[in-house]
Amino acid sequence: MDSNFYVMVYKLTGYISLLCFKGYGKLSSALKVEWNNRGFSTFHALIVAFASLYLLLLSDEFDEKSHGDLIIDRTSTLSDMLLGFSLGYFLSDLAMILWLFPALGGLEYVLHHGLSMSSILLSLISGQARIYILMVLFSESTTPFVNLRWYLDVAGQKNSKLYTYNGIALFLGWLVARIFLFIFFFAHMFSHFDQVKKIFPFGFYNLIVVSPVLAIMNVFWFWKIVRGLLKTLSKARHKH
């Protein structure tokens, strides 16, 4: 994907924010950069979440009864385009993180993006393990809730009902898309391990190593989300 496209989305976020949020113009330059960057990540998350959901559940691409080939070898033009789009996003976002390090995120974000890019690139080149990459990409569906929480905090709405409702939605979304989904992910790998073993060696070991690391990171972040939600709910109760 052309880098100009990502620059356009980044700048468009700033223009829309200036029209919809009066306080945007008063933000510091650093906060404006992060604000626009989070708009960029929300755009990416919505695209890949809906596309991954379509490919995994609504299309017949990974329906075990509709194709004769191995499920780990299945690919399509749409999934190729989606992985290319996502690879471009992670690359550009990683460049932003490193350029402004650590303002946009610490080493855990660098690790997350690095692992994600390596897995996406290997699947894009080989055409294998596409189903597992799409499962992980669907977990990006939690990103809009993470970003909305940050936006509300910066806008001084941390004590609002919307902040509380978003926290609950983030908790439920993370539980489904990053905890339960990864349990299904590993169960699917185990039940199809005879096929998984046929992935080319570097891709196989990447899948075996990277997916548990991402799962551990998701559990760690989920623990932080639960702590934050409990704190928010406690404040809300004391207000009443």
mmCIF file of N, CA and C in Angstrom, residues 9-138:
data_model
loop_
_atom_site.group_PDB
_atom_site.id
_atom_site.type_symbol
_atom_site.label_atom_id
_atom_site.label_comp_id
_atom_site.label_asym_id
_atom_site.label_seq_id
_atom_site.Cartn_x
_atom_site.Cartn_y
_atom_site.Cartn_z
ATOM 1 N N VAL A 9 -4.624 9.377 5.596
ATOM 2 C CA VAL A 9 -5.488 8.986 6.707
ATOM 3 C C VAL A 9 -5.073 9.715 7.987
ATOM 4 N N TYR A 10 -3.768 9.810 8.210
ATOM 5 C CA TYR A 10 -3.229 10.495 9.387
ATOM 6 C C TYR A 10 -3.669 11.960 9.402
ATOM 7 N N LYS A 11 -3.520 12.637 8.273
ATOM 8 C CA LYS A 11 -3.880 14.052 8.196
ATOM 9 C C LYS A 11 -5.390 14.246 8.267
ATOM 10 N N LEU A 12 -6.136 13.337 7.652
ATOM 11 C CA LEU A 12 -7.599 13.424 7.668
ATOM 12 C C LEU A 12 -8.138 13.331 9.089
ATOM 13 N N THR A 13 -7.483 12.516 9.914
ATOM 14 C CA THR A 13 -7.878 12.413 11.317
ATOM 15 C C THR A 13 -7.786 13.775 12.004
ATOM 16 N N GLY A 14 -6.713 14.505 11.703
ATOM 17 C CA GLY A 14 -6.536 15.835 12.284
ATOM 18 C C GLY A 14 -7.605 16.805 11.825
ATOM 19 N N TYR A 15 -7.947 16.790 10.540
ATOM 20 C CA TYR A 15 -8.968 17.693 10.003
ATOM 21 C C TYR A 15 -10.339 17.410 10.628
ATOM 22 N N ILE A 16 -10.701 16.128 10.701
ATOM 23 C CA ILE A 16 -11.999 15.744 11.266
ATOM 24 C C ILE A 16 -12.053 16.097 12.752
ATOM 25 N N SER A 17 -10.962 15.841 13.457
ATOM 26 C CA SER A 17 -10.905 16.131 14.894
ATOM 27 C C SER A 17 -11.062 17.622 15.159
ATOM 28 N N LEU A 18 -10.470 18.438 14.304
ATOM 29 C CA LEU A 18 -10.553 19.895 14.456
ATOM 30 C C LEU A 18 -11.995 20.372 14.301
ATOM 31 N N LEU A 19 -12.756 19.693 13.443
ATOM 32 C CA LEU A 19 -14.156 20.054 13.224
ATOM 33 C C LEU A 19 -15.080 19.540 14.324
ATOM 34 N N CYS A 20 -14.762 18.348 14.854
ATOM 35 C CA CYS A 20 -15.669 17.682 15.806
ATOM 36 C C CYS A 20 -15.320 17.909 17.276
ATOM 37 N N PHE A 21 -14.082 18.263 17.561
ATOM 38 C CA PHE A 21 -13.655 18.432 18.951
ATOM 39 C C PHE A 21 -12.957 19.775 19.108
ATOM 40 N N LYS A 22 -13.614 20.699 19.789
ATOM 41 C CA LYS A 22 -13.100 22.055 19.926
ATOM 42 C C LYS A 22 -11.746 22.102 20.631
ATOM 43 N N GLY A 23 -11.517 21.163 21.534
ATOM 44 C CA GLY A 23 -10.275 21.176 22.297
ATOM 45 C C GLY A 23 -9.058 20.684 21.531
ATOM 46 N N TYR A 24 -9.283 20.130 20.329
ATOM 47 C CA TYR A 24 -8.164 19.590 19.560
ATOM 48 C C TYR A 24 -7.114 20.658 19.255
ATOM 49 N N GLY A 25 -7.565 21.850 18.892
ATOM 50 C CA GLY A 25 -6.645 22.922 18.540
ATOM 51 C C GLY A 25 -5.775 23.381 19.695
ATOM 52 N N LYS A 26 -6.218 23.106 20.928
ATOM 53 C CA LYS A 26 -5.480 23.529 22.110
ATOM 54 C C LYS A 26 -4.486 22.475 22.600
ATOM 55 N N LEU A 27 -4.520 21.301 21.977
ATOM 56 C CA LEU A 27 -3.607 20.238 22.393
ATOM 57 C C LEU A 27 -2.172 20.585 22.033
ATOM 58 N N SER A 28 -1.235 20.026 22.789
ATOM 59 C CA SER A 28 0.173 20.211 22.464
ATOM 60 C C SER A 28 0.499 19.458 21.185
ATOM 61 N N SER A 29 1.622 19.784 20.575
ATOM 62 C CA SER A 29 2.025 19.111 19.332
ATOM 63 C C SER A 29 2.175 17.605 19.544
ATOM 64 N N ALA A 30 2.729 17.220 20.697
ATOM 65 C CA ALA A 30 2.929 15.797 20.999
ATOM 66 C C ALA A 30 1.598 15.067 21.105
ATOM 67 N N LEU A 31 0.615 15.711 21.759
ATOM 68 C CA LEU A 31 -0.699 15.079 21.908
ATOM 69 C C LEU A 31 -1.426 15.002 20.568
ATOM 70 N N LYS A 32 -1.237 16.019 19.718
ATOM 71 C CA LYS A 32 -1.862 15.980 18.398
ATOM 72 C C LYS A 32 -1.312 14.831 17.561
ATOM 73 N N VAL A 33 -0.006 14.601 17.671
ATOM 74 C CA VAL A 33 0.615 13.493 16.935
ATOM 75 C C VAL A 33 0.021 12.163 17.391
ATOM 76 N N GLU A 34 -0.082 11.969 18.706
ATOM 77 C CA GLU A 34 -0.641 10.718 19.217
ATOM 78 C C GLU A 34 -2.126 10.606 18.881
ATOM 79 N N TRP A 35 -2.851 11.732 18.954
ATOM 80 C CA TRP A 35 -4.277 11.758 18.614
ATOM 81 C C TRP A 35 -4.481 11.276 17.176
ATOM 82 N N ASN A 36 -3.727 11.851 16.251
ATOM 83 C CA ASN A 36 -3.856 11.478 14.843
ATOM 84 C C ASN A 36 -3.416 10.036 14.608
ATOM 85 N N ASN A 37 -2.371 9.622 15.316
ATOM 86 C CA ASN A 37 -1.861 8.265 15.164
ATOM 87 C C ASN A 37 -2.892 7.236 15.625
ATOM 88 N N ARG A 38 -3.624 7.584 16.682
ATOM 89 C CA ARG A 38 -4.658 6.669 17.180
ATOM 90 C C ARG A 38 -5.861 6.619 16.222
ATOM 91 N N GLY A 39 -6.112 7.724 15.536
ATOM 92 C CA GLY A 39 -7.156 7.698 14.507
ATOM 93 C C GLY A 39 -6.764 6.773 13.372
ATOM 94 N N PHE A 40 -5.501 6.820 13.032
ATOM 95 C CA PHE A 40 -4.908 5.949 12.019
ATOM 96 C C PHE A 40 -5.061 4.481 12.423
ATOM 97 N N SER A 41 -4.743 4.164 13.679
ATOM 98 C CA SER A 41 -4.811 2.776 14.145
ATOM 99 C C SER A 41 -6.259 2.291 14.238
ATOM 100 N N THR A 42 -7.185 3.204 14.566
ATOM 101 C CA THR A 42 -8.607 2.836 14.622
ATOM 102 C C THR A 42 -9.107 2.476 13.229
ATOM 103 N N PHE A 43 -8.715 3.268 12.241
ATOM 104 C CA PHE A 43 -9.091 3.000 10.847
ATOM 105 C C PHE A 43 -8.597 1.618 10.419
ATOM 106 N N HIS A 44 -7.342 1.324 10.699
ATOM 107 C CA HIS A 44 -6.772 0.017 10.356
ATOM 108 C C HIS A 44 -7.511 -1.103 11.063
ATOM 109 N N ALA A 45 -7.785 -0.911 12.356
ATOM 110 C CA ALA A 45 -8.434 -1.955 13.153
ATOM 111 C C ALA A 45 -9.819 -2.300 12.615
ATOM 112 N N LEU A 46 -10.588 -1.296 12.243
ATOM 113 C CA LEU A 46 -11.940 -1.537 11.734
ATOM 114 C C LEU A 46 -11.899 -2.300 10.415
ATOM 115 N N ILE A 47 -10.976 -1.905 9.543
ATOM 116 C CA ILE A 47 -10.863 -2.576 8.234
ATOM 117 C C ILE A 47 -10.486 -4.041 8.406
ATOM 118 N N VAL A 48 -9.411 -4.310 9.170
ATOM 119 C CA VAL A 48 -8.928 -5.693 9.276
ATOM 120 C C VAL A 48 -9.871 -6.568 10.099
ATOM 121 N N ALA A 49 -10.557 -5.984 11.090
ATOM 122 C CA ALA A 49 -11.477 -6.778 11.915
ATOM 123 C C ALA A 49 -12.660 -7.266 11.075
ATOM 124 N N PHE A 50 -13.277 -6.343 10.326
ATOM 125 C CA PHE A 50 -14.432 -6.729 9.504
ATOM 126 C C PHE A 50 -14.021 -7.670 8.366
ATOM 127 N N ALA A 51 -12.898 -7.387 7.730
ATOM 128 C CA ALA A 51 -12.439 -8.231 6.628
ATOM 129 C C ALA A 51 -12.066 -9.634 7.126
ATOM 130 N N SER A 52 -11.394 -9.697 8.275
ATOM 131 C CA SER A 52 -11.010 -10.999 8.846
ATOM 132 C C SER A 52 -12.248 -11.800 9.231
ATOM 133 N N LEU A 53 -13.220 -11.120 9.830
ATOM 134 C CA LEU A 53 -14.468 -11.793 10.210
ATOM 135 C C LEU A 53 -15.165 -12.360 8.975
ATOM 136 N N TYR A 54 -15.186 -11.586 7.901
ATOM 137 C CA TYR A 54 -15.813 -12.056 6.659
ATOM 138 C C TYR A 54 -15.086 -13.286 6.119
ATOM 139 N N LEU A 55 -13.767 -13.213 6.052
ATOM 140 C CA LEU A 55 -12.991 -14.314 5.483
ATOM 141 C C LEU A 55 -13.081 -15.577 6.333
ATOM 142 N N LEU A 56 -13.096 -15.415 7.649
ATOM 143 C CA LEU A 56 -13.096 -16.565 8.554
ATOM 144 C C LEU A 56 -14.466 -17.227 8.690
ATOM 145 N N LEU A 57 -15.526 -16.416 8.730
ATOM 146 C CA LEU A 57 -16.847 -16.957 9.043
ATOM 147 C C LEU A 57 -17.859 -16.883 7.904
ATOM 148 N N LEU A 58 -17.849 -15.806 7.132
ATOM 149 C CA LEU A 58 -18.898 -15.600 6.134
ATOM 150 C C LEU A 58 -18.546 -16.161 4.764
ATOM 151 N N SER A 59 -17.275 -16.156 4.415
ATOM 152 C CA SER A 59 -16.869 -16.756 3.137
ATOM 153 C C SER A 59 -16.638 -18.252 3.340
ATOM 154 N N ASP A 60 -16.433 -18.966 2.252
ATOM 155 C CA ASP A 60 -16.171 -20.412 2.367
ATOM 156 C C ASP A 60 -14.683 -20.728 2.242
ATOM 157 N N GLU A 61 -13.833 -19.698 2.359
ATOM 158 C CA GLU A 61 -12.395 -19.890 2.155
ATOM 159 C C GLU A 61 -11.795 -20.924 3.108
ATOM 160 N N PHE A 62 -12.297 -20.927 4.362
ATOM 161 C CA PHE A 62 -11.736 -21.859 5.345
ATOM 162 C C PHE A 62 -12.757 -22.895 5.814
ATOM 163 N N ASP A 63 -13.793 -23.079 4.997
ATOM 164 C CA ASP A 63 -14.784 -24.122 5.262
ATOM 165 C C ASP A 63 -14.161 -25.465 4.887
ATOM 166 N N GLU A 64 -13.990 -26.323 5.870
ATOM 167 C CA GLU A 64 -13.283 -27.589 5.635
ATOM 168 C C GLU A 64 -14.028 -28.518 4.684
ATOM 169 N N LYS A 65 -15.336 -28.272 4.474
ATOM 170 C CA LYS A 65 -16.119 -29.143 3.611
ATOM 171 C C LYS A 65 -16.186 -28.640 2.170
ATOM 172 N N SER A 66 -15.759 -27.400 1.937
ATOM 173 C CA SER A 66 -15.938 -26.816 0.608
ATOM 174 C C SER A 66 -14.681 -26.866 -0.261
ATOM 175 N N HIS A 67 -13.553 -27.240 0.319
ATOM 176 C CA HIS A 67 -12.310 -27.312 -0.455
ATOM 177 C C HIS A 67 -11.606 -28.641 -0.187
ATOM 178 N N GLY A 68 -10.812 -29.046 -1.142
ATOM 179 C CA GLY A 68 -10.091 -30.296 -0.974
ATOM 180 C C GLY A 68 -8.672 -30.103 -0.477
ATOM 181 N N ASP A 69 -8.159 -28.889 -0.579
ATOM 182 C CA ASP A 69 -6.780 -28.642 -0.180
ATOM 183 C C ASP A 69 -6.664 -28.432 1.327
ATOM 184 N N LEU A 70 -5.436 -28.453 1.820
ATOM 185 C CA LEU A 70 -5.196 -28.273 3.249
ATOM 186 C C LEU A 70 -5.621 -26.882 3.697
ATOM 187 N N ILE A 71 -6.153 -26.795 4.907
ATOM 188 C CA ILE A 71 -6.649 -25.519 5.405
ATOM 189 C C ILE A 71 -5.505 -24.525 5.625
ATOM 190 N N ILE A 72 -4.300 -25.025 5.866
ATOM 191 C CA ILE A 72 -3.164 -24.128 6.109
ATOM 192 C C ILE A 72 -2.606 -23.562 4.798
ATOM 193 N N ASP A 73 -3.073 -24.094 3.660
ATOM 194 C CA ASP A 73 -2.587 -23.626 2.364
ATOM 195 C C ASP A 73 -3.576 -22.702 1.659
ATOM 196 N N ARG A 74 -4.710 -22.442 2.278
ATOM 197 C CA ARG A 74 -5.746 -21.670 1.603
ATOM 198 C C ARG A 74 -5.471 -20.177 1.667
ATOM 199 N N THR A 75 -5.669 -19.544 0.535
ATOM 200 C CA THR A 75 -5.447 -18.106 0.429
ATOM 201 C C THR A 75 -6.370 -17.546 -0.639
ATOM 202 N N SER A 76 -6.395 -16.237 -0.766
ATOM 203 C CA SER A 76 -7.235 -15.582 -1.760
ATOM 204 C C SER A 76 -6.674 -14.197 -2.042
ATOM 205 N N THR A 77 -7.152 -13.585 -3.094
ATOM 206 C CA THR A 77 -6.712 -12.229 -3.434
ATOM 207 C C THR A 77 -7.085 -11.249 -2.319
ATOM 208 N N LEU A 78 -8.293 -11.421 -1.755
ATOM 209 C CA LEU A 78 -8.736 -10.528 -0.689
ATOM 210 C C LEU A 78 -7.850 -10.644 0.541
ATOM 211 N N SER A 79 -7.498 -11.868 0.920
ATOM 212 C CA SER A 79 -6.645 -12.032 2.103
ATOM 213 C C SER A 79 -5.230 -11.521 1.832
ATOM 214 N N ASP A 80 -4.759 -11.661 0.582
ATOM 215 C CA ASP A 80 -3.454 -11.093 0.208
ATOM 216 C C ASP A 80 -3.469 -9.574 0.373
ATOM 217 N N MET A 81 -4.542 -8.948 -0.115
ATOM 218 C CA MET A 81 -4.670 -7.492 -0.019
ATOM 219 C C MET A 81 -4.749 -7.048 1.435
ATOM 220 N N LEU A 82 -5.490 -7.810 2.233
ATOM 221 C CA LEU A 82 -5.663 -7.467 3.650
ATOM 222 C C LEU A 82 -4.335 -7.540 4.394
ATOM 223 N N LEU A 83 -3.562 -8.597 4.132
ATOM 224 C CA LEU A 83 -2.271 -8.738 4.800
ATOM 225 C C LEU A 83 -1.295 -7.652 4.353
ATOM 226 N N GLY A 84 -1.346 -7.303 3.068
ATOM 227 C CA GLY A 84 -0.495 -6.226 2.573
ATOM 228 C C GLY A 84 -0.847 -4.899 3.223
ATOM 229 N N PHE A 85 -2.136 -4.638 3.360
ATOM 230 C CA PHE A 85 -2.615 -3.414 4.017
ATOM 231 C C PHE A 85 -2.165 -3.366 5.473
ATOM 232 N N SER A 86 -2.315 -4.491 6.161
ATOM 233 C CA SER A 86 -1.951 -4.559 7.574
ATOM 234 C C SER A 86 -0.441 -4.445 7.774
ATOM 235 N N LEU A 87 0.322 -5.065 6.882
ATOM 236 C CA LEU A 87 1.780 -4.977 6.959
ATOM 237 C C LEU A 87 2.234 -3.528 6.796
ATOM 238 N N GLY A 88 1.623 -2.823 5.865
ATOM 239 C CA GLY A 88 1.946 -1.417 5.670
ATOM 240 C C GLY A 88 1.631 -0.585 6.892
ATOM 241 N N TYR A 89 0.480 -0.886 7.534
ATOM 242 C CA TYR A 89 0.117 -0.157 8.752
ATOM 243 C C TYR A 89 1.131 -0.384 9.862
ATOM 244 N N PHE A 90 1.439 -1.650 10.146
ATOM 245 C CA PHE A 90 2.357 -1.956 11.249
ATOM 246 C C PHE A 90 3.741 -1.360 11.003
ATOM 247 N N LEU A 91 4.172 -1.365 9.752
ATOM 248 C CA LEU A 91 5.474 -0.802 9.410
ATOM 249 C C LEU A 91 5.500 0.704 9.657
ATOM 250 N N SER A 92 4.471 1.397 9.180
ATOM 251 C CA SER A 92 4.423 2.849 9.355
ATOM 252 C C SER A 92 4.222 3.225 10.822
ATOM 253 N N ASP A 93 3.400 2.444 11.539
ATOM 254 C CA ASP A 93 3.164 2.743 12.956
ATOM 255 C C ASP A 93 4.422 2.483 13.779
ATOM 256 N N LEU A 94 5.151 1.429 13.435
ATOM 257 C CA LEU A 94 6.405 1.143 14.130
ATOM 258 C C LEU A 94 7.411 2.267 13.895
ATOM 259 N N ALA A 95 7.435 2.796 12.678
ATOM 260 C CA ALA A 95 8.335 3.910 12.372
ATOM 261 C C ALA A 95 7.992 5.122 13.235
ATOM 262 N N MET A 96 6.682 5.376 13.422
ATOM 263 C CA MET A 96 6.241 6.489 14.269
ATOM 264 C C MET A 96 6.634 6.259 15.725
ATOM 265 N N ILE A 97 6.454 5.009 16.194
ATOM 266 C CA ILE A 97 6.789 4.671 17.581
ATOM 267 C C ILE A 97 8.275 4.876 17.845
ATOM 268 N N LEU A 98 9.106 4.409 16.925
ATOM 269 C CA LEU A 98 10.555 4.536 17.086
ATOM 270 C C LEU A 98 11.008 5.987 16.964
ATOM 271 N N TRP A 99 10.363 6.731 16.071
ATOM 272 C CA TRP A 99 10.721 8.136 15.856
ATOM 273 C C TRP A 99 10.444 8.972 17.106
ATOM 274 N N LEU A 100 9.313 8.682 17.767
ATOM 275 C CA LEU A 100 8.913 9.470 18.940
ATOM 276 C C LEU A 100 9.077 8.686 20.244
ATOM 277 N N PHE A 101 9.846 7.611 20.198
ATOM 278 C CA PHE A 101 10.010 6.728 21.353
ATOM 279 C C PHE A 101 10.446 7.509 22.605
ATOM 280 N N PRO A 102 9.798 7.246 23.768
ATOM 281 C CA PRO A 102 8.735 6.263 24.010
ATOM 282 C C PRO A 102 7.338 6.881 24.102
ATOM 283 N N ALA A 103 7.126 8.048 23.480
ATOM 284 C CA ALA A 103 5.866 8.778 23.627
ATOM 285 C C ALA A 103 4.643 7.973 23.172
ATOM 286 N N LEU A 104 4.764 7.211 22.090
ATOM 287 C CA LEU A 104 3.628 6.464 21.541
ATOM 288 C C LEU A 104 3.561 5.022 22.038
ATOM 289 N N GLY A 105 4.508 4.617 22.864
ATOM 290 C CA GLY A 105 4.508 3.240 23.370
ATOM 291 C C GLY A 105 5.912 2.773 23.668
ATOM 292 N N GLY A 106 6.011 1.861 24.633
ATOM 293 C CA GLY A 106 7.308 1.352 25.047
ATOM 294 C C GLY A 106 7.766 0.150 24.239
ATOM 295 N N LEU A 107 8.687 -0.592 24.826
ATOM 296 C CA LEU A 107 9.277 -1.740 24.136
ATOM 297 C C LEU A 107 8.257 -2.830 23.830
ATOM 298 N N GLU A 108 7.188 -2.918 24.653
ATOM 299 C CA GLU A 108 6.193 -3.959 24.393
ATOM 300 C C GLU A 108 5.482 -3.722 23.067
ATOM 301 N N TYR A 109 5.306 -2.458 22.682
ATOM 302 C CA TYR A 109 4.687 -2.148 21.393
ATOM 303 C C TYR A 109 5.639 -2.449 20.236
ATOM 304 N N VAL A 110 6.916 -2.188 20.447
ATOM 305 C CA VAL A 110 7.913 -2.512 19.433
ATOM 306 C C VAL A 110 7.946 -4.022 19.208
ATOM 307 N N LEU A 111 7.911 -4.782 20.311
ATOM 308 C CA LEU A 111 7.898 -6.245 20.230
ATOM 309 C C LEU A 111 6.637 -6.735 19.523
ATOM 310 N N HIS A 112 5.490 -6.203 19.924
ATOM 311 C CA HIS A 112 4.211 -6.603 19.334
ATOM 312 C C HIS A 112 4.196 -6.358 17.826
ATOM 313 N N HIS A 113 4.623 -5.157 17.407
ATOM 314 C CA HIS A 113 4.605 -4.822 15.989
ATOM 315 C C HIS A 113 5.631 -5.647 15.207
ATOM 316 N N GLY A 114 6.797 -5.867 15.807
ATOM 317 C CA GLY A 114 7.828 -6.654 15.148
ATOM 318 C C GLY A 114 7.384 -8.090 14.907
ATOM 319 N N LEU A 115 6.795 -8.703 15.922
ATOM 320 C CA LEU A 115 6.304 -10.077 15.795
ATOM 321 C C LEU A 115 5.158 -10.162 14.798
ATOM 322 N N SER A 116 4.273 -9.173 14.847
ATOM 323 C CA SER A 116 3.125 -9.160 13.929
ATOM 324 C C SER A 116 3.600 -9.053 12.484
ATOM 325 N N MET A 117 4.548 -8.160 12.229
ATOM 326 C CA MET A 117 5.044 -7.974 10.868
ATOM 327 C C MET A 117 5.749 -9.217 10.339
ATOM 328 N N SER A 118 6.540 -9.873 11.194
ATOM 329 C CA SER A 118 7.252 -11.072 10.739
ATOM 330 C C SER A 118 6.270 -12.171 10.355
ATOM 331 N N SER A 119 5.225 -12.349 11.149
ATOM 332 C CA SER A 119 4.230 -13.390 10.874
ATOM 333 C C SER A 119 3.436 -13.080 9.619
ATOM 334 N N ILE A 120 3.011 -11.825 9.477
ATOM 335 C CA ILE A 120 2.244 -11.420 8.301
ATOM 336 C C ILE A 120 3.079 -11.577 7.032
ATOM 337 N N LEU A 121 4.335 -11.134 7.086
ATOM 338 C CA LEU A 121 5.211 -11.207 5.920
ATOM 339 C C LEU A 121 5.447 -12.648 5.484
ATOM 340 N N LEU A 122 5.697 -13.528 6.442
ATOM 341 C CA LEU A 122 5.939 -14.936 6.113
ATOM 342 C C LEU A 122 4.710 -15.581 5.473
ATOM 343 N N SER A 123 3.527 -15.253 6.003
ATOM 344 C CA SER A 123 2.295 -15.804 5.451
ATOM 345 C C SER A 123 2.014 -15.227 4.068
ATOM 346 N N LEU A 124 2.319 -13.957 3.895
ATOM 347 C CA LEU A 124 2.084 -13.293 2.602
ATOM 348 C C LEU A 124 2.980 -13.891 1.524
ATOM 349 N N ILE A 125 4.239 -14.163 1.877
ATOM 350 C CA ILE A 125 5.195 -14.710 0.912
ATOM 351 C C ILE A 125 4.900 -16.178 0.597
ATOM 352 N N SER A 126 4.610 -16.956 1.649
ATOM 353 C CA SER A 126 4.438 -18.405 1.478
ATOM 354 C C SER A 126 3.024 -18.819 1.097
ATOM 355 N N GLY A 127 2.028 -17.989 1.468
ATOM 356 C CA GLY A 127 0.635 -18.362 1.244
ATOM 357 C C GLY A 127 0.142 -19.396 2.237
ATOM 358 N N GLN A 128 0.881 -19.597 3.322
ATOM 359 C CA GLN A 128 0.508 -20.609 4.322
ATOM 360 C C GLN A 128 0.109 -19.952 5.650
ATOM 361 N N ALA A 129 -0.592 -20.735 6.475
ATOM 362 C CA ALA A 129 -1.013 -20.324 7.823
ATOM 363 C C ALA A 129 -1.896 -19.079 7.807
ATOM 364 N N ARG A 130 -2.561 -18.835 6.690
ATOM 365 C CA ARG A 130 -3.365 -17.621 6.545
ATOM 366 C C ARG A 130 -4.503 -17.565 7.571
ATOM 367 N N ILE A 131 -5.108 -18.713 7.863
ATOM 368 C CA ILE A 131 -6.229 -18.746 8.800
ATOM 369 C C ILE A 131 -5.806 -18.250 10.187
ATOM 370 N N TYR A 132 -4.593 -18.572 10.595
ATOM 371 C CA TYR A 132 -4.128 -18.173 11.927
ATOM 372 C C TYR A 132 -3.758 -16.683 11.960
ATOM 373 N N ILE A 133 -3.230 -16.183 10.871
ATOM 374 C CA ILE A 133 -2.922 -14.751 10.791
ATOM 375 C C ILE A 133 -4.212 -13.941 10.869
ATOM 376 N N LEU A 134 -5.254 -14.396 10.186
ATOM 377 C CA LEU A 134 -6.530 -13.684 10.188
ATOM 378 C C LEU A 134 -7.182 -13.708 11.571
ATOM 379 N N MET A 135 -7.031 -14.801 12.293
ATOM 380 C CA MET A 135 -7.558 -14.859 13.664
ATOM 381 C C MET A 135 -6.902 -13.788 14.527
ATOM 382 N N VAL A 136 -5.581 -13.682 14.395
ATOM 383 C CA VAL A 136 -4.847 -12.691 15.191
ATOM 384 C C VAL A 136 -5.226 -11.275 14.759
ATOM 385 N N LEU A 137 -5.391 -11.064 13.461
ATOM 386 C CA LEU A 137 -5.782 -9.738 12.977
ATOM 387 C C LEU A 137 -7.165 -9.345 13.481
ATOM 388 N N PHE A 138 -8.050 -10.329 13.637
ATOM 389 C CA PHE A 138 -9.383 -10.009 14.162
ATOM 390 C C PHE A 138 -9.305 -9.445 15.583
#
